[in-house]
Short mmCIF file of C-alpha atoms and ligand atoms in Angstrom, two decimals:
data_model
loop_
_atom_site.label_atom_id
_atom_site.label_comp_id
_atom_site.label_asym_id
_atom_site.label_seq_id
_atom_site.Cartn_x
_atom_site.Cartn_y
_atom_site.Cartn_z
CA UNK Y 23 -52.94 -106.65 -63.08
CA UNK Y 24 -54.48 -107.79 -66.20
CA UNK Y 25 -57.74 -106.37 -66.94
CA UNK Y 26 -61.44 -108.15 -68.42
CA UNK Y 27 -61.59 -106.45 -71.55
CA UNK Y 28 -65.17 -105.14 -72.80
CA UNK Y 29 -65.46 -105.30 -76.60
CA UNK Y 30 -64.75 -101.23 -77.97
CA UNK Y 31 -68.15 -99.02 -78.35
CA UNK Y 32 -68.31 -96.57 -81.37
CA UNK Y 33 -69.19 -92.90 -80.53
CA UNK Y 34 -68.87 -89.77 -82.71
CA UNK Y 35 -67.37 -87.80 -79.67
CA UNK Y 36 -65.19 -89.41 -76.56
CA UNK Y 37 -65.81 -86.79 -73.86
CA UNK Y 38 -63.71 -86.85 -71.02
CA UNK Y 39 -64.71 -84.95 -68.14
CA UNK Y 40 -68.37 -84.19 -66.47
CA UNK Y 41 -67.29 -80.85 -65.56
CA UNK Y 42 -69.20 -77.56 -67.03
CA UNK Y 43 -67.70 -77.85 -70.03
CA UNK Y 44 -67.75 -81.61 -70.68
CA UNK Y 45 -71.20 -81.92 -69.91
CA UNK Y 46 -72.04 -78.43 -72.20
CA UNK Y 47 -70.50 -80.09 -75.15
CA UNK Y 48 -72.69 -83.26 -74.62
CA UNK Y 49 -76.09 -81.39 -74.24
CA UNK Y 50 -74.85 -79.26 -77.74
CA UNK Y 51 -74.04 -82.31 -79.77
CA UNK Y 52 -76.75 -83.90 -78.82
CA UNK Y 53 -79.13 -81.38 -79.73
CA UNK Y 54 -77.38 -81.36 -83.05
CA UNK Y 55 -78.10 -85.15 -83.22
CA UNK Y 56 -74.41 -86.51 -82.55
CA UNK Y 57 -73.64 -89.12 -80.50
CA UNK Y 58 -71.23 -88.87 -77.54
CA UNK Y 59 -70.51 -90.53 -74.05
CA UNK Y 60 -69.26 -88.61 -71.04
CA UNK Y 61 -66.24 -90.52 -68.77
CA UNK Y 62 -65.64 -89.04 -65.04
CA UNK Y 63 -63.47 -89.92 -62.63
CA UNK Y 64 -65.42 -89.29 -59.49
CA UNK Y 65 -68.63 -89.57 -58.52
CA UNK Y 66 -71.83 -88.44 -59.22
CA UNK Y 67 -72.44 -87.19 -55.60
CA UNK Y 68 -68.58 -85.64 -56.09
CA UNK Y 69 -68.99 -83.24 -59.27
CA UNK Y 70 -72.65 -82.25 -57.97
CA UNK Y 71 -71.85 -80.57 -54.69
CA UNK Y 72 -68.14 -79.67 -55.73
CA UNK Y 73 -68.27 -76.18 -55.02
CA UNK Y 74 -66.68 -73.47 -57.21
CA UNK Y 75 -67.63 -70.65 -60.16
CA UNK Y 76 -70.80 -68.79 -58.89
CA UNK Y 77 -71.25 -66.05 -61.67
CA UNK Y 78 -72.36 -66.81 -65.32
CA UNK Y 79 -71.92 -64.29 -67.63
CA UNK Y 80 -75.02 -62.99 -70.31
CA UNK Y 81 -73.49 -65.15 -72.65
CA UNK Y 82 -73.61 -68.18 -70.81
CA UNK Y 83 -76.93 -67.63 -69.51
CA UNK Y 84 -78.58 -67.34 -72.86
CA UNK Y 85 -76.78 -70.46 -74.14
CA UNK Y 86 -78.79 -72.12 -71.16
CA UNK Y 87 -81.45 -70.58 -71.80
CA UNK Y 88 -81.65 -71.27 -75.51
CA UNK Y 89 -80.87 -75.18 -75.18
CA UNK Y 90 -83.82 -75.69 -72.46
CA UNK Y 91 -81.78 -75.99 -69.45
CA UNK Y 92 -82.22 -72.60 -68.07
CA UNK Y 93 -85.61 -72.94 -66.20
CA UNK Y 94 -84.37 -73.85 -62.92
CA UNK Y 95 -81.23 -71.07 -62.96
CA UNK Y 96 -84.21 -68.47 -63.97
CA UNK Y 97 -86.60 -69.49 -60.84
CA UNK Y 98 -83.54 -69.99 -58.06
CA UNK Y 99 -80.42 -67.50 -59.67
CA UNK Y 100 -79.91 -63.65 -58.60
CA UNK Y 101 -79.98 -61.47 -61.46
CA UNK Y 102 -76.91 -58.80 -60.73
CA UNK Y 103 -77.44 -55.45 -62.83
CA UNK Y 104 -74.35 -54.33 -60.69
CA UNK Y 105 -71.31 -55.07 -58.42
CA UNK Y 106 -69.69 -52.84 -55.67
CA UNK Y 107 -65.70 -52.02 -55.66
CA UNK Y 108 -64.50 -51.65 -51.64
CA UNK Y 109 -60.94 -49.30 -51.33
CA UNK Y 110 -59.62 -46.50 -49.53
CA UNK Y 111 -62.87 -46.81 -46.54
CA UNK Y 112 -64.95 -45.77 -49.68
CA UNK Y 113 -67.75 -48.35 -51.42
CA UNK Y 114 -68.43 -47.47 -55.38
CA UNK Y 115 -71.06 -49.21 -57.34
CA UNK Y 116 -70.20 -50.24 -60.77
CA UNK Y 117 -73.72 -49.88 -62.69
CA UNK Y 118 -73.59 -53.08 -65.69
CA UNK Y 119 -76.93 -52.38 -66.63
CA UNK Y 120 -76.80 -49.05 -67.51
CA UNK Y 121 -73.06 -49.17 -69.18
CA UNK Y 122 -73.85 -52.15 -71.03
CA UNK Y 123 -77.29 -52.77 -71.08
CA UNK Y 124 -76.49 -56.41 -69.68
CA UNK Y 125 -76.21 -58.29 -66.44
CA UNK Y 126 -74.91 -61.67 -64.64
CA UNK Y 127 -76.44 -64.09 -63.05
CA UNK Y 128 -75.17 -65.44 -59.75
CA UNK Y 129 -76.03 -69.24 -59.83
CA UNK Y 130 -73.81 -72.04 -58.58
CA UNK Y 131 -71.51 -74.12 -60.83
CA UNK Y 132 -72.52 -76.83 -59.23
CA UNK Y 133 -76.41 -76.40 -59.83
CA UNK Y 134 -75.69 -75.63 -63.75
CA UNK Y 135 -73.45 -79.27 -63.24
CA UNK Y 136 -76.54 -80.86 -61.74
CA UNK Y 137 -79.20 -79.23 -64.45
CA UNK Y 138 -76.81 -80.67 -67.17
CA UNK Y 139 -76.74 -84.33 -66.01
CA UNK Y 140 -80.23 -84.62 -65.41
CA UNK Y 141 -80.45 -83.04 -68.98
CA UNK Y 142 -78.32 -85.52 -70.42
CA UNK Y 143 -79.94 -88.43 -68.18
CA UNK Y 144 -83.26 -87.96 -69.20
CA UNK Y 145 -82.79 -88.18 -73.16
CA UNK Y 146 -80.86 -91.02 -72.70
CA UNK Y 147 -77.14 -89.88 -72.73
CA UNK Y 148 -74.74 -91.95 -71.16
CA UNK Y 149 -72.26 -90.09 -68.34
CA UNK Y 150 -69.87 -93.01 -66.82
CA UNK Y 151 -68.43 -92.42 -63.73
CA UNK Y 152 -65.69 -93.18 -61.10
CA UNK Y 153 -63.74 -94.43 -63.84
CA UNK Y 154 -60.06 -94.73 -63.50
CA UNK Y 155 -56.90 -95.21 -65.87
CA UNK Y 156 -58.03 -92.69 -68.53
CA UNK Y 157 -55.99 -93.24 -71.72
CA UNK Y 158 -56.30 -91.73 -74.96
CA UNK Y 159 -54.62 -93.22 -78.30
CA UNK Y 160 -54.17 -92.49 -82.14
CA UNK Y 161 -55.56 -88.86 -81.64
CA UNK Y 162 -52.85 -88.51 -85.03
CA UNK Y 163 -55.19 -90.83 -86.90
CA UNK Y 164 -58.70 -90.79 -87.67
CA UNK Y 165 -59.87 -93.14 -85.20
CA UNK Y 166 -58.91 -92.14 -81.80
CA UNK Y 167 -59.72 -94.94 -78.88
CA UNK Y 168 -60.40 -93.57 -75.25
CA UNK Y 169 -60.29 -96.39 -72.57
CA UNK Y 170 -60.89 -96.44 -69.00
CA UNK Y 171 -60.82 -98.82 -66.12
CA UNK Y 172 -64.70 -99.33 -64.60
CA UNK Y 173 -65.92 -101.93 -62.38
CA UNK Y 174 -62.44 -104.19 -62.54
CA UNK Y 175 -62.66 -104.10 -66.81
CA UNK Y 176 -61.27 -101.81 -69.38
CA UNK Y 177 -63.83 -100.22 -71.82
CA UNK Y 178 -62.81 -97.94 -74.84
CA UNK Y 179 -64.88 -95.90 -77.28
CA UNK Y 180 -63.70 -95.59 -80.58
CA UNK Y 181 -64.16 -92.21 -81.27
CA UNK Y 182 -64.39 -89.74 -84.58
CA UNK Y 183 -63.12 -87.11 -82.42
CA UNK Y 184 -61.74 -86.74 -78.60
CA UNK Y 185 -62.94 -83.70 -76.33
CA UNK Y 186 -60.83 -83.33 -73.40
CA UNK Y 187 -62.96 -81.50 -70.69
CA UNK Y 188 -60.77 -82.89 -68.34
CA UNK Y 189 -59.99 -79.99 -66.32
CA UNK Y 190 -56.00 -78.47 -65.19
CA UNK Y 191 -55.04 -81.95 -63.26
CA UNK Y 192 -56.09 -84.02 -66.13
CA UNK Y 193 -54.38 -86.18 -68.36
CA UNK Y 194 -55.63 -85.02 -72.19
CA UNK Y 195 -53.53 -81.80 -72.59
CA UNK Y 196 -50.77 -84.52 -71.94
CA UNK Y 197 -51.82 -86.51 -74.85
CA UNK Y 198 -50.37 -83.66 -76.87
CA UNK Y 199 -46.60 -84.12 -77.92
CA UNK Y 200 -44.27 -81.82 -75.90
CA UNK Y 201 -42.94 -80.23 -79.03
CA UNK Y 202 -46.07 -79.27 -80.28
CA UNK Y 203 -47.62 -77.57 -77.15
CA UNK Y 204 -46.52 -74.33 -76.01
CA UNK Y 205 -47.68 -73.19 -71.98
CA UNK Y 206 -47.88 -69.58 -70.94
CA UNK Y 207 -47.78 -68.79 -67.21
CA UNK Y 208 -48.20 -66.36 -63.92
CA UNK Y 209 -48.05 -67.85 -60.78
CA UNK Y 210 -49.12 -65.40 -58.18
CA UNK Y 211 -47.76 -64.96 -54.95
CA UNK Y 212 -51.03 -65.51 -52.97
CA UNK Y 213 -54.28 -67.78 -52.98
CA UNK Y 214 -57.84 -67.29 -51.68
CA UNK Y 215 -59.55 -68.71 -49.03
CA UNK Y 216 -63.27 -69.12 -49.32
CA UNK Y 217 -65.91 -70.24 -47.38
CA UNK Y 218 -69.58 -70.90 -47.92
CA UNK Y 219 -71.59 -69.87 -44.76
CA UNK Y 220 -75.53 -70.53 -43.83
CA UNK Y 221 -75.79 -66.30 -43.41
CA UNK Y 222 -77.87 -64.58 -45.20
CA UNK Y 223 -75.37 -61.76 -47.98
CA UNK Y 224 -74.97 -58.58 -46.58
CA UNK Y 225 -75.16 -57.09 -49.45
CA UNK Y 226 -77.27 -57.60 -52.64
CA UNK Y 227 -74.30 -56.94 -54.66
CA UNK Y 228 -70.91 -58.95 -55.08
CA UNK Y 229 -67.93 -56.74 -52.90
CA UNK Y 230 -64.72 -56.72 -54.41
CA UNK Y 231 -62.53 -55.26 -51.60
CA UNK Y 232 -58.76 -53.96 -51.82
CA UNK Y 233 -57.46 -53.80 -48.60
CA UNK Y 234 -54.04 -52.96 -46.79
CA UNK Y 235 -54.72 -56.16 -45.20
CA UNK Y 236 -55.36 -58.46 -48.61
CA UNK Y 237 -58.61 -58.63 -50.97
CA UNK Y 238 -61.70 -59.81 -49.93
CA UNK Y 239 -64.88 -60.38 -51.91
CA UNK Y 240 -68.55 -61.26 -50.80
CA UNK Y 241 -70.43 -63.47 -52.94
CA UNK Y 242 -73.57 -65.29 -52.57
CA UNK Y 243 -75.14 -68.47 -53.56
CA UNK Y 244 -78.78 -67.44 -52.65
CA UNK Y 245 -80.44 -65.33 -50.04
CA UNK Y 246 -79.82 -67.76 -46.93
CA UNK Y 247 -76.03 -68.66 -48.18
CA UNK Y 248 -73.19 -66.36 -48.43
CA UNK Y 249 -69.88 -67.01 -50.51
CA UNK Y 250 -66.60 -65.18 -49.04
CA UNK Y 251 -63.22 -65.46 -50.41
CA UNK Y 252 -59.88 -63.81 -48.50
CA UNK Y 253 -56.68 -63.28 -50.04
CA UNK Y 254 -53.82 -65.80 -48.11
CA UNK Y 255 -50.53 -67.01 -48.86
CA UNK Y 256 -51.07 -70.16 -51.61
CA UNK Y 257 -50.07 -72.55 -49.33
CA UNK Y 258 -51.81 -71.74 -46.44
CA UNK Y 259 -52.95 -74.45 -44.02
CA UNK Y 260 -56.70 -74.38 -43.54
CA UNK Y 261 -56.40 -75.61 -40.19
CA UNK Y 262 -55.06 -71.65 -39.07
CA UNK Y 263 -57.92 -70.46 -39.38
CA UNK Y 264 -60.65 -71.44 -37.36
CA UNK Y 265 -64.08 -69.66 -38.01
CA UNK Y 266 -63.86 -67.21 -35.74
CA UNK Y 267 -60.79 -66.19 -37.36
CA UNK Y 268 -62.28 -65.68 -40.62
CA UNK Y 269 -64.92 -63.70 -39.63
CA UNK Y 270 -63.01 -61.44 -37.75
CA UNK Y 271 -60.98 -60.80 -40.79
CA UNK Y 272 -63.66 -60.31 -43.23
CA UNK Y 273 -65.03 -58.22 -40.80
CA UNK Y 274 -62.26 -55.84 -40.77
CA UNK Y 275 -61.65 -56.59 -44.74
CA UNK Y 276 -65.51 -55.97 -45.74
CA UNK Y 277 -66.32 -53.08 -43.56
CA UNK Y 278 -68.24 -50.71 -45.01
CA UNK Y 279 -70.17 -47.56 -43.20
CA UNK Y 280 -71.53 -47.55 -39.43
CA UNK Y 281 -73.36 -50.19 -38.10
CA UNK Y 282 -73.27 -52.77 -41.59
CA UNK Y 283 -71.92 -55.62 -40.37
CA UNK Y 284 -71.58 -59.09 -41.96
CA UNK Y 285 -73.86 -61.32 -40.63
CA UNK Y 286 -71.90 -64.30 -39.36
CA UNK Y 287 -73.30 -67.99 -39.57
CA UNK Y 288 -72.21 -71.83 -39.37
CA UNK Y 289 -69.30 -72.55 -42.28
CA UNK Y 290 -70.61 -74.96 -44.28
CA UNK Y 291 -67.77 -75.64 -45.99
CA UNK Y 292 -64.09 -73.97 -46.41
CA UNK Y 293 -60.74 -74.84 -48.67
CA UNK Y 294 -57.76 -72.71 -50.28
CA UNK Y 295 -56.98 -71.87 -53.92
CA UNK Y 296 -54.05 -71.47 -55.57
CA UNK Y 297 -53.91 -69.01 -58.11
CA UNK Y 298 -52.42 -68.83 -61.74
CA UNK Y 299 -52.60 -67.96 -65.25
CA UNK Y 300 -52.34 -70.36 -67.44
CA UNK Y 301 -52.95 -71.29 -71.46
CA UNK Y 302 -51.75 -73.79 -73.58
CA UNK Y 303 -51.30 -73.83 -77.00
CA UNK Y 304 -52.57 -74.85 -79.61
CA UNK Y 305 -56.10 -76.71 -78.40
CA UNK Y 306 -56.34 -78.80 -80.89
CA UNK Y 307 -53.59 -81.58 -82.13
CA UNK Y 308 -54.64 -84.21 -84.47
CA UNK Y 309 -58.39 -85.64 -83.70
CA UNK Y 310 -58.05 -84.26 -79.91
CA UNK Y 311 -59.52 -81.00 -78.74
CA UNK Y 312 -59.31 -79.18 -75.72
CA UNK Y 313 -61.79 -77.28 -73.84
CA UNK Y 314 -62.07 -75.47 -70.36
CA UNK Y 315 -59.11 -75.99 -67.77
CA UNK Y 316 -57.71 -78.27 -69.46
CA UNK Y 317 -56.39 -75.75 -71.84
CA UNK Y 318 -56.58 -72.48 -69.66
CA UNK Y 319 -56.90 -71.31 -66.00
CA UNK Y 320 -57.75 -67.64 -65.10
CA UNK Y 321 -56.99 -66.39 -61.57
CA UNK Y 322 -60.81 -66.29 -60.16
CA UNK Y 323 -61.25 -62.46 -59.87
CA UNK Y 324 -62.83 -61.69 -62.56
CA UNK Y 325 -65.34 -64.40 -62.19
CA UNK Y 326 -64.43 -65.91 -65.23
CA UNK Y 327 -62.99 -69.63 -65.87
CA UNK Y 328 -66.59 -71.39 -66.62
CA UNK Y 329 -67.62 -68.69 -68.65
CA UNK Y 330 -65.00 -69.26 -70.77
CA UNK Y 331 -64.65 -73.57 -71.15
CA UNK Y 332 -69.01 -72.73 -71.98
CA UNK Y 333 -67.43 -70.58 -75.03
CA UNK Y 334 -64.76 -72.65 -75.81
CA UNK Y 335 -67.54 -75.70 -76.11
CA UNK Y 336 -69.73 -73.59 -78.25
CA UNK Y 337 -67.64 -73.07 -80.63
CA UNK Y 338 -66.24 -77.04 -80.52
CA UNK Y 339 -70.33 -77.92 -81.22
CA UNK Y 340 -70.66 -75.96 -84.09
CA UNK Y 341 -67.55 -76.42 -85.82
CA UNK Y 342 -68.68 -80.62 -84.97
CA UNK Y 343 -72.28 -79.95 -86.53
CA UNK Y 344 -70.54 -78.35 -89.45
CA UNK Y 345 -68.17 -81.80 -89.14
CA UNK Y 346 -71.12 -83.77 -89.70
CA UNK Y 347 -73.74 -81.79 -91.71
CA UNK Y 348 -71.60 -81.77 -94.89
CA UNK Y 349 -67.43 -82.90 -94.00
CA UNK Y 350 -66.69 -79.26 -94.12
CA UNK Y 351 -63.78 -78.93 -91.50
CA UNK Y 352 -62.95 -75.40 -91.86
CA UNK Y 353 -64.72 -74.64 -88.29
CA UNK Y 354 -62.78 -77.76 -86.43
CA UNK Y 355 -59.63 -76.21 -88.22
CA UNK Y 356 -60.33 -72.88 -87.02
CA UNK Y 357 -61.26 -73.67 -83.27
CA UNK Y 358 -57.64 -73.13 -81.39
CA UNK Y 359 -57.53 -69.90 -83.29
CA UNK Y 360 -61.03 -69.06 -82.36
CA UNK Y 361 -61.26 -69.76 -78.66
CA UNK Y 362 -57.46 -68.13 -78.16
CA UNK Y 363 -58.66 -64.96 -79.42
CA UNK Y 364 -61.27 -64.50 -76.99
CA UNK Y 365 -59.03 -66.32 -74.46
CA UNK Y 366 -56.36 -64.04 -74.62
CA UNK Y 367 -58.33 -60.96 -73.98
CA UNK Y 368 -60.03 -62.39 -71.03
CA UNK Y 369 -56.99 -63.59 -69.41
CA UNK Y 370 -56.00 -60.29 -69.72
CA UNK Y 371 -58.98 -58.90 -67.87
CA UNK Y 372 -58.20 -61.80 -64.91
CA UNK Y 373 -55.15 -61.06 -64.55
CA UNK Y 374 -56.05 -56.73 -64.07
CA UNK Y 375 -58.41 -57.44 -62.00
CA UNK Y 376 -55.61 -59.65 -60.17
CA UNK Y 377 -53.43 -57.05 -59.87
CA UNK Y 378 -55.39 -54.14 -59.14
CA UNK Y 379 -57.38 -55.60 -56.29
CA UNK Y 380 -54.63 -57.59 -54.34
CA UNK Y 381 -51.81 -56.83 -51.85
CA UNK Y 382 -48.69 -57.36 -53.25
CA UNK Y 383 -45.40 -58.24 -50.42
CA UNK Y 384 -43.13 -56.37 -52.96
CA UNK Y 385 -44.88 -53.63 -53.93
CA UNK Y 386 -43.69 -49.65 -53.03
CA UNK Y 387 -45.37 -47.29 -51.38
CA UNK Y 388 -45.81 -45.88 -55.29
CA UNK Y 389 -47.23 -49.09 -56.60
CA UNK Y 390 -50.10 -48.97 -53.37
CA UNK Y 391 -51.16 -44.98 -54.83
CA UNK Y 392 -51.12 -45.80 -58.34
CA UNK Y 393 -53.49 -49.09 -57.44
CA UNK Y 394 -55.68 -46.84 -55.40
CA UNK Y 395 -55.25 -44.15 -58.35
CA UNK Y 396 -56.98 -46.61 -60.66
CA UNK Y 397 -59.61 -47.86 -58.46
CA UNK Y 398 -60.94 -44.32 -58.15
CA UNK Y 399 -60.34 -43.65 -61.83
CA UNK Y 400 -62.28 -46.94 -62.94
CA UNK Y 401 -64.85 -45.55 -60.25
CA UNK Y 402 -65.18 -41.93 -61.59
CA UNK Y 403 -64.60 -41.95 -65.15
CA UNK Y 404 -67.92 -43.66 -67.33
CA UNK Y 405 -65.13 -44.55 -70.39
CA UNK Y 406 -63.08 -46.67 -67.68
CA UNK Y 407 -65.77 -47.98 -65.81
CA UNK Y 408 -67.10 -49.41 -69.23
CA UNK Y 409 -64.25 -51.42 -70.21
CA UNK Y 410 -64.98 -53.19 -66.34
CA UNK Y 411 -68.30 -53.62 -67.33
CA UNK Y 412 -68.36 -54.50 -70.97
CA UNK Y 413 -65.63 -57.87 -69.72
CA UNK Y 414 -67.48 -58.61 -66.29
CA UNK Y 415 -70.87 -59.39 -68.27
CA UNK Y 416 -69.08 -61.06 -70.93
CA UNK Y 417 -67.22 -60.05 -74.13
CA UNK Y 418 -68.96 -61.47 -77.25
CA UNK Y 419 -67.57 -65.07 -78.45
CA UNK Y 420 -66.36 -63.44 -82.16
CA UNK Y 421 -65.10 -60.39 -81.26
CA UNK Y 422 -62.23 -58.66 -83.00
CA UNK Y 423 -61.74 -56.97 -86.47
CA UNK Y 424 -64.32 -57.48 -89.00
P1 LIG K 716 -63.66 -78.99 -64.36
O1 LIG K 716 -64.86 -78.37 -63.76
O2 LIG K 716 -62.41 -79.05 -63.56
O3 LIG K 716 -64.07 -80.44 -64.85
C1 LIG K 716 -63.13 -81.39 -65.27
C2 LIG K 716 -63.66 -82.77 -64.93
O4 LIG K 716 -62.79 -83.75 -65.44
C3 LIG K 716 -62.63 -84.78 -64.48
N1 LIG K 716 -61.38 -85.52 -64.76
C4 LIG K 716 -61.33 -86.71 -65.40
N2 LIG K 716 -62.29 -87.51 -65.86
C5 LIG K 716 -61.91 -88.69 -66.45
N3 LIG K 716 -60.61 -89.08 -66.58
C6 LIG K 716 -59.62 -88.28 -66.11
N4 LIG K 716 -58.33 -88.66 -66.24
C7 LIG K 716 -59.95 -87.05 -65.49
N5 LIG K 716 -59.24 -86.04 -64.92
C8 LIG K 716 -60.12 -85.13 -64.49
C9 LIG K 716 -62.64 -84.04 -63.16
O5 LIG K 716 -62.98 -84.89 -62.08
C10 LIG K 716 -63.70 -82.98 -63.42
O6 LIG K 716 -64.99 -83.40 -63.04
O7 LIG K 716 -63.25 -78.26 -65.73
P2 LIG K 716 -64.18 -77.49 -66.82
O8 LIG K 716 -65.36 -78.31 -67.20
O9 LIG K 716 -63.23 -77.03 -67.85
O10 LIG K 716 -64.77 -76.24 -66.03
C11 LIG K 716 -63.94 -75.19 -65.59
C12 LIG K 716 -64.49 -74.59 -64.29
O11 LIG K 716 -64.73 -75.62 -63.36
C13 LIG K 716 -63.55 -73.55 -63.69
O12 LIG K 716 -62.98 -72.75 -64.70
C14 LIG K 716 -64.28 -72.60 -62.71
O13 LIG K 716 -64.75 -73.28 -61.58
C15 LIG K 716 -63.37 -71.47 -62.27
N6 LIG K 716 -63.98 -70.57 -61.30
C16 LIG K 716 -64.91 -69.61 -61.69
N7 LIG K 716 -65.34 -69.53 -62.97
C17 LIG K 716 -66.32 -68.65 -63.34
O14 LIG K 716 -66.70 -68.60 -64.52
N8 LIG K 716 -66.90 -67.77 -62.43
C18 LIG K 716 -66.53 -67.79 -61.12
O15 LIG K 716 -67.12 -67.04 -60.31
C19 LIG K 716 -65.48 -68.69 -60.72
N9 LIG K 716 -65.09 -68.74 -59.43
C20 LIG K 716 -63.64 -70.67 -59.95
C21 LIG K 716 -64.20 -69.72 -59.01
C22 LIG K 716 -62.81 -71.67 -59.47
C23 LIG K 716 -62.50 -71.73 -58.13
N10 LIG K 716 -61.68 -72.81 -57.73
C24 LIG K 716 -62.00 -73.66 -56.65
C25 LIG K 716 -60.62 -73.23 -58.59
C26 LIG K 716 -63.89 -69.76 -57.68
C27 LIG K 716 -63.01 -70.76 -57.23
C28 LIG K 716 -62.64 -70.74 -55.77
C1 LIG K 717 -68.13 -66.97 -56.31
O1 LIG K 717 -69.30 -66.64 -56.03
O2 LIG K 717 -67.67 -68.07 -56.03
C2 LIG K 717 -67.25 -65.99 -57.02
C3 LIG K 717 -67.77 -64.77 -57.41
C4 LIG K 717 -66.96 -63.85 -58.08
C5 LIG K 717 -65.64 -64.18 -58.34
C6 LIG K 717 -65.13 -65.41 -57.96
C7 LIG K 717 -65.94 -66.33 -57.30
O3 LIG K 717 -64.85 -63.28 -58.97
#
């Protein structure tokens, strides 16, 4: 079908993707005074209630705070100072606070989404969405296009530069020439199944739970809404388990002392995850970066993958700003480098946290010990219990030798 074509738009920065990270990067540049526009292919209504990450690291949550978007995740989020580790019948508390002297905030994804577009709204930003047909072009030249279908007519923005906050599923890491990207992958032989439930958390703390019968965690989006995941095979049908079901097995995953009980509500809303690790190199070809999923998935144990697309953008602002203030491009040239670093050694933390907490089908009678073995190390020892800690809450954005 041939298209109406609207006349191109000039923007510094193309963004595609209203995600945590797309929208991030907008709020930064725009503070630093450079133009962008936002494309998203759903909905408003879609990416605001799409439920997912629930824990923001310190990092994050001083980035909010310090660019004026932070207000509503201070009045409505739960500060954590801790989080409880569930094996062997026992409950430990792993103390943040006083090992790090930091904490995490439990706040939904989806409200730091929402704060971000009305952010963006309100000094005039432009987000389009339920656009369709995403292409982008000359990303090898210095004037990369993006174009979209909207409203029966294709648009493009002629960009300086392309961010591609596009997510795992979306089409900018595809823009990259095969021979130039390399992918590094675990699939793992299980997924989670979580639910959000109108019952009030039994516990204050998130419970990460190893159990002979699969991993559980309890998680929270507030004081009248709990958050539960259970391990299940990746491609489990949702229709096999009914509520009751789920509770039962949380129930038996979760328990804790005599009498504590989950309290069991209405399930708002339930869906299974696949899980993987996943990073693509490098995250930057031409005039196209990458940022968030679209570059790199964590498994979701250690709470992780929208802490780390709000460091990726971070350091994609200021090496922009830099871009701009003076045509220096040693920070743009330095971003795939930059972001892996940090990337690496949290994928690494995902994927232990992975391992040590779930039920593996092939693993020996040995392998179940030695995973119990470290739980209660992790749990005794303050040195071991640190390095949990010091990741959980965040590891700094330019860490490594000096
Ligand atoms: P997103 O959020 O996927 O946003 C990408 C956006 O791009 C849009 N899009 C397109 N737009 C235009 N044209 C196209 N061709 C497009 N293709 C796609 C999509 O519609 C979407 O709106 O990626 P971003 O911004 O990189 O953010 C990443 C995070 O969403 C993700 O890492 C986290 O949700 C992962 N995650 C967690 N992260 C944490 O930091 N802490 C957690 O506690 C945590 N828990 C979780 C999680 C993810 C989960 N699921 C469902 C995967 C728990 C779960 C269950
Ligand atoms: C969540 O609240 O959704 C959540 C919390 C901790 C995780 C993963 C997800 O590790």
């Amino acid at each position: 079908m041939a298209h109406r074509h609207v006349p191109a738009k000039k923007v510094q920065v193309g963004i595609i993707g209203a995600g945590p990270a797309g929208l991030l990067l907008a709020h930064l540049l725009h503070l630093a005074g450079i133009s962008s526009v936002v494309i998203e292919a759903k909905s408003r209504k879609y990416v605001e209630e799409r439920i997912r990450a629930g824990v923001l690291e310190q990092g994050t949550v001083d980035v909010l705070r310090e660019t004026g978007i932070g207000a509503r995740m201070d009045r409505e989020g739960l500060l954590h100072h801790g989080t409880i580790l569930k094996f062997a019948g026992e409950a430990r508390r792993i103390d943040f606070q006083d090992l790090t002297g930091q904490a995490v905030m439990v706040y939904g994804q989806h409200e730091v989404v929402k704060d971000l577009i009305a952010a963006r709204l309100e000094s005039g930003g432009e987000i389009v969405f339920d656009v369709s047909d995403t292409r982008i072009d000359g990303i090898e030249g210095r004037e990369p296009t993006v174009s979209y279908l909207k409203d029966g007519a294709r648009h493009t923005l002629a960009c300086d530069f392309v961010a591609g906050c596009d997510g795992f599923h979306g089409v900018s890491r595809a823009a990259i020439p095969a021979d130039v990207l390399r992918v590094y992958e675990r699939v793992y032989p299980f997924g989670w199944l979580g639910i959000l439930a109108k019952s009030p958390p039994a516990s204050e703390e998130l419970i990460y739970a190893n159990h002979e019968r699969g991993f559980a965690l309890l998680s929270m989006r507030s004081p009248e809404i709990s958050r539960l995941y259970l391990q299940c095979p990746p491609d489990e049908e949702i229709a096999n388990w009914p509520d009751e079901r789920i509770w039962e097995e949380l129930q038996v995953r979760l328990a804790g002392g005599e009498g504590w009980r989950l309290e069991e509500g209405p399930v708002i809303q339930k869906g299974v995850t696949a899980m993987r690790s996943f990073v693509a190199e490098p995250m930057r070809h031409g005039r196209l970066f990458l940022a968030g999923d679209a570059a790199h998935i964590v498994p979701p144990t250690g709470a992780k993958g929208m802490n780390l697309a709000v460091g990726d953008v971070r350091v994609l602002a200021r090496g922009l700003e830099a871009f701009y203030r003076d045509g220096g491009e040693d920070g743009l040239a330095a971003y795939s480098d930059t972001c892996l670093r940090r990337i690496w050694k949290v994928q690494r933390f995902s994927w232990w946290m992975t391992q040590m907490l779930h039920t593996f089908d092939d693993a020996s009678p040995f392998d179940r010990r030695r995973q119990l073995a470290e739980l209660d190390y992790l749990t005794t020892s303050r040195a071991a219990a640190t390095t949990l800690a010091e990741n959980y809450v965040g590891l700094p954005m330019d860490w490594g030798p000096q």
